[in-house]
Coordinates of C-alpha atoms and ligand atoms in Angstrom, one line a residue:
M1 CA -12.3 -9.3 52.3
S2 CA -12.7 -13.0 52.0
I3 CA -15.5 -15.6 51.9
K4 CA -15.2 -18.6 54.0
H5 CA -18.0 -21.1 54.4
T6 CA -18.6 -24.5 56.0
D7 CA -21.3 -25.5 53.6
W8 CA -20.7 -24.3 50.0
Q9 CA -23.8 -26.0 48.7
E10 CA -25.9 -24.0 51.1
L11 CA -24.2 -20.8 50.1
E12 CA -25.0 -21.6 46.4
K13 CA -28.7 -21.9 47.2
K14 CA -28.6 -18.4 48.6
V15 CA -26.4 -16.4 46.3
F16 CA -26.2 -18.2 42.9
M17 CA -29.0 -17.8 40.3
P18 CA -31.0 -20.9 40.7
V19 CA -30.6 -22.2 37.1
F20 CA -28.5 -25.4 37.6
K21 CA -29.7 -28.8 38.8
R22 CA -26.3 -29.6 40.4
N23 CA -25.2 -32.9 41.8
P24 CA -24.6 -32.7 45.6
L25 CA -20.8 -32.6 45.1
T26 CA -18.3 -29.8 45.7
L27 CA -15.2 -30.5 43.6
V28 CA -11.9 -29.0 44.7
R29 CA -9.1 -30.7 42.7
G30 CA -8.4 -32.8 39.6
K31 CA -5.5 -34.8 38.2
G32 CA -5.7 -36.9 35.0
M33 CA -8.9 -39.0 35.0
K34 CA -9.7 -38.2 38.7
V35 CA -11.3 -35.4 40.7
W36 CA -11.6 -35.0 44.4
D37 CA -14.4 -33.4 46.5
D38 CA -14.1 -31.2 49.6
T39 CA -14.2 -34.3 51.9
G40 CA -11.2 -35.8 50.1
K41 CA -13.3 -38.5 48.3
E42 CA -11.9 -39.5 44.9
Y43 CA -14.0 -39.9 41.7
L44 CA -13.2 -41.4 38.3
D45 CA -14.4 -38.6 35.9
F46 CA -16.4 -39.8 32.9
V47 CA -18.0 -36.3 32.5
G48 CA -14.8 -34.4 31.9
G49 CA -16.3 -30.9 32.4
L50 CA -19.0 -31.9 29.8
A51 CA -16.7 -33.2 27.0
V52 CA -14.2 -30.3 27.7
T53 CA -11.2 -31.6 29.7
S54 CA -9.9 -33.5 26.6
L55 CA -6.4 -34.2 28.1
G56 CA -7.8 -35.0 31.6
H57 CA -7.5 -32.7 34.5
C58 CA -4.4 -30.4 34.9
H59 CA -2.4 -32.1 32.2
P60 CA 1.2 -30.8 32.4
V61 CA 1.2 -29.7 28.8
L62 CA -1.9 -27.5 29.4
V63 CA -0.7 -26.3 32.8
N64 CA 2.7 -25.3 31.4
A65 CA 1.2 -23.5 28.4
V66 CA -1.3 -21.5 30.7
T67 CA 1.2 -20.7 33.4
K68 CA 3.9 -19.6 31.0
Q69 CA 1.5 -17.5 29.0
A70 CA -0.1 -16.0 32.1
A71 CA 3.3 -14.8 33.2
T72 CA 4.0 -13.3 29.7
L73 CA 0.8 -11.7 28.3
I74 CA -2.8 -12.4 29.0
Q75 CA -5.0 -9.8 27.3
T76 CA -4.4 -7.3 24.6
S77 CA -7.8 -6.9 22.7
N78 CA -8.0 -7.5 19.0
L79 CA -6.6 -4.0 18.2
Y80 CA -3.3 -5.8 18.0
Y81 CA -1.7 -8.9 16.5
T82 CA -0.7 -11.6 19.0
V83 CA 1.4 -14.7 18.4
P84 CA -0.7 -17.4 20.3
Q85 CA -3.9 -16.4 18.4
L86 CA -2.2 -16.7 15.1
Q87 CA -0.5 -20.0 16.0
L88 CA -3.8 -21.5 16.9
A89 CA -5.6 -20.1 13.9
G90 CA -2.8 -21.4 11.6
L91 CA -3.0 -24.8 13.2
L92 CA -6.8 -24.9 12.9
V93 CA -6.7 -24.1 9.2
K94 CA -3.8 -26.4 8.5
T95 CA -5.6 -29.4 10.1
S96 CA -9.2 -28.8 8.7
C97 CA -10.9 -28.2 5.4
L98 CA -11.7 -24.6 6.4
D99 CA -9.7 -21.5 5.4
R100 CA -10.4 -18.8 8.0
V101 CA -11.0 -18.6 11.8
F102 CA -12.6 -16.3 14.3
I103 CA -11.9 -17.1 18.0
G104 CA -14.4 -16.3 20.8
N105 CA -15.0 -17.3 24.4
S106 CA -17.6 -20.1 24.3
G107 CA -19.6 -22.5 22.2
A108 CA -22.8 -20.3 22.0
E109 CA -20.6 -17.4 20.9
A110 CA -19.1 -19.5 18.2
V111 CA -22.6 -20.4 16.9
E112 CA -23.7 -16.8 17.1
G113 CA -20.7 -15.8 14.9
A114 CA -21.4 -18.6 12.4
M115 CA -25.1 -17.5 12.2
K116 CA -24.1 -13.9 11.7
L117 CA -21.8 -15.0 8.9
A118 CA -24.7 -16.9 7.3
R119 CA -26.9 -13.8 7.5
R120 CA -24.2 -11.7 5.9
Y121 CA -23.8 -14.4 3.2
G122 CA -27.5 -14.4 2.6
K123 CA -27.7 -10.7 2.4
I124 CA -24.9 -10.4 -0.1
K125 CA -25.1 -13.6 -2.1
L126 CA -28.6 -15.0 -1.7
D127 CA -30.8 -12.0 -2.4
G128 CA -31.4 -11.2 1.3
A129 CA -32.1 -14.8 2.5
Y130 CA -31.8 -15.0 6.2
E131 CA -33.5 -18.2 7.5
I132 CA -31.4 -20.9 9.1
I133 CA -32.8 -24.5 9.2
T134 CA -31.9 -26.4 12.3
T135 CA -33.2 -29.7 13.9
H136 CA -35.3 -30.9 16.7
E137 CA -33.3 -32.2 19.7
S138 CA -30.4 -30.1 18.6
F139 CA -28.4 -27.9 21.0
H140 CA -26.6 -24.8 19.9
G141 CA -26.3 -22.7 23.1
R142 CA -28.1 -20.5 25.6
T143 CA -28.1 -17.0 24.1
L144 CA -31.4 -15.8 22.7
A145 CA -30.5 -16.5 19.0
T146 CA -28.9 -19.9 19.7
T147 CA -31.9 -20.8 21.8
A148 CA -34.1 -20.1 18.7
A149 CA -31.7 -22.3 16.8
T150 CA -32.0 -25.1 19.4
G151 CA -34.9 -27.2 18.5
Q152 CA -36.1 -28.1 22.0
N153 CA -39.2 -26.7 23.4
K154 CA -38.0 -26.8 27.0
F155 CA -35.3 -24.3 26.2
Q156 CA -37.4 -22.1 24.0
E157 CA -40.8 -21.9 25.8
P158 CA -39.6 -19.7 28.8
Y159 CA -38.2 -17.0 26.5
T160 CA -40.8 -16.5 23.7
P161 CA -40.9 -14.5 21.6
L162 CA -37.6 -15.6 20.3
P163 CA -35.5 -14.0 17.5
T164 CA -37.0 -14.9 14.2
G165 CA -35.3 -16.5 11.2
F166 CA -35.1 -20.1 12.4
V167 CA -36.9 -23.1 11.3
N168 CA -36.6 -26.3 13.4
V169 CA -37.3 -29.6 11.6
P170 CA -36.9 -33.3 12.5
Y171 CA -33.3 -34.6 12.7
N172 CA -32.1 -37.4 10.3
D173 CA -34.9 -36.4 7.9
I174 CA -33.6 -34.9 4.6
E175 CA -37.1 -34.5 3.2
A176 CA -38.0 -32.3 6.2
I177 CA -35.0 -30.0 5.3
K178 CA -36.1 -30.0 1.6
R179 CA -39.7 -29.1 2.6
A180 CA -38.5 -26.3 4.9
T181 CA -36.2 -24.7 2.3
T182 CA -37.6 -21.5 0.7
K183 CA -36.1 -18.5 -1.1
L184 CA -35.6 -17.1 2.4
T185 CA -33.2 -19.9 3.5
C186 CA -29.5 -19.1 3.7
A187 CA -28.1 -22.0 5.7
V188 CA -28.7 -25.4 7.3
M189 CA -27.1 -26.0 10.7
L190 CA -26.6 -29.4 12.3
E191 CA -24.6 -31.4 14.8
P192 CA -23.0 -34.4 13.1
I193 CA -24.1 -36.3 16.2
Q194 CA -26.5 -34.6 18.5
G195 CA -24.8 -34.3 21.9
E196 CA -27.1 -32.6 24.5
G197 CA -30.2 -33.9 22.7
G198 CA -29.2 -37.4 24.0
V199 CA -26.4 -38.6 21.8
N200 CA -28.4 -39.2 18.6
V201 CA -26.5 -40.7 15.6
P202 CA -28.1 -40.0 12.2
D203 CA -28.1 -42.5 9.3
D204 CA -24.7 -42.8 7.6
D205 CA -25.9 -41.1 4.5
Y206 CA -27.8 -38.2 6.2
L207 CA -24.9 -35.6 6.2
G208 CA -24.1 -36.5 2.6
K209 CA -27.7 -35.9 1.5
V210 CA -27.8 -32.6 3.4
R211 CA -24.5 -31.5 1.7
S212 CA -25.9 -32.3 -1.7
W213 CA -29.1 -30.4 -1.0
C214 CA -27.1 -27.3 0.2
D215 CA -25.0 -27.5 -3.0
E216 CA -28.1 -27.8 -5.2
K217 CA -29.8 -24.8 -3.5
G218 CA -26.6 -22.7 -2.9
L219 CA -27.1 -22.8 0.9
L220 CA -24.3 -22.8 3.5
L221 CA -23.9 -26.0 5.5
I222 CA -22.9 -25.1 9.1
L223 CA -21.7 -28.0 11.2
D224 CA -21.8 -27.5 14.9
E225 CA -18.9 -29.6 16.0
I226 CA -18.6 -28.0 19.5
Q227 CA -19.1 -31.4 21.1
T228 CA -18.1 -33.8 18.3
G229 CA -14.9 -31.9 17.3
I230 CA -11.3 -32.1 18.5
G231 CA -11.0 -35.8 18.4
R232 CA -14.1 -36.7 20.4
T233 CA -15.7 -39.1 17.9
G234 CA -12.4 -40.8 16.7
S235 CA -11.4 -38.3 14.0
L236 CA -10.2 -34.8 14.5
Y237 CA -13.6 -33.6 13.3
A238 CA -16.7 -35.8 12.8
Y239 CA -17.3 -34.5 9.3
Q240 CA -14.2 -36.4 8.2
Q241 CA -16.0 -39.7 8.8
Y242 CA -18.9 -38.8 6.5
G243 CA -16.9 -37.9 3.4
I244 CA -18.2 -34.3 3.3
E245 CA -17.0 -30.8 4.1
P246 CA -18.9 -28.1 5.8
D247 CA -18.9 -24.4 4.6
V248 CA -18.8 -23.2 8.2
M249 CA -17.9 -25.1 11.4
T250 CA -18.1 -24.3 15.1
I251 CA -15.8 -25.7 17.8
A252 CA -15.4 -25.1 21.5
K253 CA -15.6 -27.7 24.2
G254 CA -12.5 -29.9 23.9
L255 CA -10.4 -27.2 22.2
G256 CA -9.0 -25.5 25.3
G257 CA -8.9 -28.6 27.5
G258 CA -10.9 -26.6 30.1
V259 CA -10.2 -22.9 29.5
P260 CA -13.1 -21.0 27.9
I261 CA -12.6 -20.8 24.2
G262 CA -14.8 -21.3 21.1
A263 CA -14.2 -20.6 17.4
F264 CA -15.9 -20.7 14.1
L265 CA -14.2 -21.5 10.8
A266 CA -15.3 -20.9 7.2
K267 CA -14.3 -21.7 3.7
E268 CA -12.9 -18.7 1.8
A269 CA -16.0 -18.5 -0.4
A270 CA -18.3 -18.3 2.6
C271 CA -16.2 -15.7 4.5
V272 CA -18.0 -12.5 3.4
F273 CA -17.2 -10.5 6.5
K274 CA -15.6 -7.0 6.2
P275 CA -13.6 -5.2 8.9
G276 CA -15.9 -4.1 11.7
E277 CA -18.7 -6.6 11.0
H278 CA -17.9 -8.9 14.0
G279 CA -15.7 -8.7 17.0
S280 CA -14.9 -9.5 20.6
T281 CA -13.0 -7.9 23.5
F282 CA -11.6 -11.1 25.1
G283 CA -12.1 -13.4 22.1
G284 CA -8.9 -15.2 21.1
N285 CA -6.7 -13.6 23.8
P286 CA -3.2 -14.9 24.3
L287 CA -4.0 -16.9 27.4
V288 CA -6.7 -19.1 26.0
C289 CA -5.1 -19.4 22.6
A290 CA -1.9 -20.6 24.2
A291 CA -4.0 -23.2 25.9
G292 CA -5.9 -24.1 22.7
Y293 CA -2.7 -24.4 20.7
A294 CA -1.1 -26.6 23.3
V295 CA -4.1 -28.9 23.5
L296 CA -4.7 -29.2 19.7
S297 CA -1.0 -29.8 19.1
Y298 CA -0.9 -32.5 21.7
I299 CA -4.0 -34.2 20.3
I300 CA -2.6 -34.2 16.7
D301 CA 1.0 -35.1 17.6
N302 CA 0.0 -38.0 19.9
H303 CA -2.6 -39.4 17.4
I304 CA -5.3 -39.0 20.1
P305 CA -8.2 -39.5 17.6
E306 CA -6.8 -43.1 16.8
H307 CA -6.6 -43.7 20.6
V308 CA -10.3 -42.5 20.9
Q309 CA -11.3 -45.1 18.2
K310 CA -9.6 -47.9 20.1
V311 CA -10.8 -47.0 23.7
G312 CA -14.1 -45.8 22.3
S313 CA -15.0 -49.2 20.9
Y314 CA -13.7 -50.9 24.1
L315 CA -16.1 -48.8 26.1
Y316 CA -18.9 -49.3 23.6
N317 CA -18.5 -53.1 23.7
G318 CA -18.4 -53.1 27.5
L319 CA -21.6 -51.1 27.6
Q320 CA -23.1 -53.5 25.1
D321 CA -22.3 -56.3 27.5
L322 CA -24.1 -54.5 30.3
A323 CA -27.1 -54.0 27.9
G324 CA -27.2 -57.8 27.4
K325 CA -27.2 -58.3 31.1
Y326 CA -29.7 -55.7 32.3
A327 CA -33.2 -55.3 30.9
A328 CA -33.2 -51.6 32.1
I329 CA -30.9 -50.8 29.2
T330 CA -32.5 -50.3 25.8
G331 CA -29.3 -49.8 23.9
V332 CA -25.9 -48.1 23.4
R333 CA -25.4 -45.3 21.0
G334 CA -22.7 -42.8 19.9
K335 CA -19.3 -42.8 18.3
G336 CA -15.8 -42.7 19.8
L337 CA -15.9 -41.3 23.3
L338 CA -19.3 -39.6 22.8
L339 CA -21.5 -42.5 24.1
A340 CA -24.9 -42.9 25.8
V341 CA -26.8 -45.8 27.4
G342 CA -30.5 -45.6 26.7
L343 CA -32.8 -46.6 29.6
K344 CA -36.2 -48.2 29.6
V345 CA -37.5 -45.9 32.3
E346 CA -36.5 -42.5 33.6
I347 CA -33.9 -43.5 36.2
A348 CA -30.8 -41.7 34.8
G349 CA -30.7 -39.3 37.7
D350 CA -30.8 -42.1 40.3
L351 CA -28.1 -44.0 38.4
V352 CA -25.9 -40.9 38.4
L353 CA -26.2 -40.7 42.2
G354 CA -25.5 -44.5 42.6
C355 CA -22.4 -44.1 40.5
M356 CA -21.3 -41.1 42.5
D357 CA -21.6 -43.0 45.7
R358 CA -19.2 -45.6 44.2
G359 CA -16.8 -43.0 42.9
L360 CA -17.8 -42.6 39.3
L361 CA -19.0 -39.4 37.6
V362 CA -21.4 -39.9 34.6
N363 CA -24.0 -37.6 33.2
N364 CA -27.8 -38.0 32.9
V365 CA -28.1 -36.2 29.6
K366 CA -31.8 -37.2 29.5
P367 CA -34.1 -38.7 32.2
D368 CA -33.8 -42.0 30.2
A369 CA -30.1 -41.8 29.0
L370 CA -26.7 -41.8 30.7
R371 CA -23.9 -40.1 28.7
L372 CA -20.2 -41.1 29.0
I373 CA -17.8 -38.4 27.7
P374 CA -14.5 -39.0 29.5
P375 CA -11.3 -37.2 28.7
L376 CA -9.8 -38.4 25.4
V377 CA -6.8 -39.8 27.2
V378 CA -8.9 -42.4 29.1
T379 CA -7.3 -45.9 29.3
E380 CA -8.8 -49.4 29.0
K381 CA -8.0 -49.8 32.7
D382 CA -10.1 -46.7 33.6
I383 CA -12.8 -48.0 31.4
R384 CA -12.8 -51.4 33.1
K385 CA -13.2 -49.6 36.5
A386 CA -16.1 -47.5 35.2
L387 CA -17.8 -50.5 33.7
D388 CA -17.4 -52.4 37.0
I389 CA -19.1 -49.6 38.9
L390 CA -21.9 -49.3 36.3
D391 CA -22.4 -53.1 36.6
K392 CA -22.8 -52.9 40.4
V393 CA -25.1 -49.9 40.1
F394 CA -27.4 -51.6 37.6
K395 CA -27.3 -54.8 39.6
E396 CA -28.5 -52.8 42.7
R397 CA -31.4 -51.4 40.8
Q398 CA -32.7 -54.7 39.3
Ligands
PLP1 C1 -22.2 -27.3 24.5 C2 -22.6 -27.0 23.1 C3 -22.9 -25.7 22.7 C4 -22.8 -24.5 23.6 O1 -21.6 -24.3 24.1 P1 -21.4 -23.3 25.4 O2 -19.9 -23.2 25.6 O3 -22.1 -23.9 26.6 O4 -22.0 -22.0 25.0 C5 -23.3 -25.5 21.4 N1 -23.4 -26.5 20.5 C6 -23.1 -27.8 20.9 C7 -23.2 -28.9 19.8 C8 -22.8 -28.1 22.2 O5 -22.6 -29.3 22.5

């Protein structure tokens, strides 16, 4: 049995659940910063599988790790110990402020695990408190509970009634968190920079104030670093730039360089789980952990976060130049290689298509914002090429 088709996009419209607003592009191959479509056209990729392909496409280090592990041992279940899982867990603990790890298959699953841990913590240590405070414009995943945590009406409204125990308050507003805190609160969960919400950077002292409040009230601080972690913002984790430490942290996107993996980490004092209280069939299997271990080792050994600082400010400055040139741009925001260009009107979708025509992939994270989240190994030369295409596309639309 086999499926052959002349028009894959037409087949998608018939057989796939109609949930994605896809770009009219069928990708078949990738190498480094580039991907190719089914007509052979080449694109410079500043989307990177949504901040996932941290080493670029099909990096030899990742390909070798995956092919070697695929030929050795792929899946065992967590009934047994496996070496790649413990290597990855050991490296994650050694290079972060957290003490224990659980490995799952996606970002949403990592957040679910972190929220379950917060509920256990509340039940045992906080007199049964179970509410988690999260923020407007946040993004924590697509499961029912992570949708309740995600403070965006467009994701929540189709699925009400949502699981209870979540309070959404404005981002970058410590007083709102204070007002929402009650004796039922067990945790505050935040992204250090909001990614899917449009690349929103809080004030420099926001995370510190939230940390102090959590300390004062005995609440867990969960940082969702699924998008900001693994070097994306110019340090291995974004919390390191704010002089604070979370009690619990979630990671996923950039960790596996493209293979599906997510994890949550916790401080010893927060890790109240007992055997049997959480689990996963595939989670942390040898295949994905070998990938995660190879990617994380490469990022650390090659000082990729420092590279991200350097090329990130190069891209930021180039975008600022465009902002000075075109009135359509309201500003540039973000850190490292998590950047967005704000737009005066809702033309991000059109700009994405214009860039695509000229061989550049960028993401319309909001109708009025373009997001640039290239692989962390992007060079200044790639950036000049991307800026040149953006310049032409903005010029066309003047
Ligand atoms: C992408 C993302 C998620 C969800 O990850 P999935 O792998 O899509 O489930 C959660 N939190 C943040 C901050 C994200 O950027």
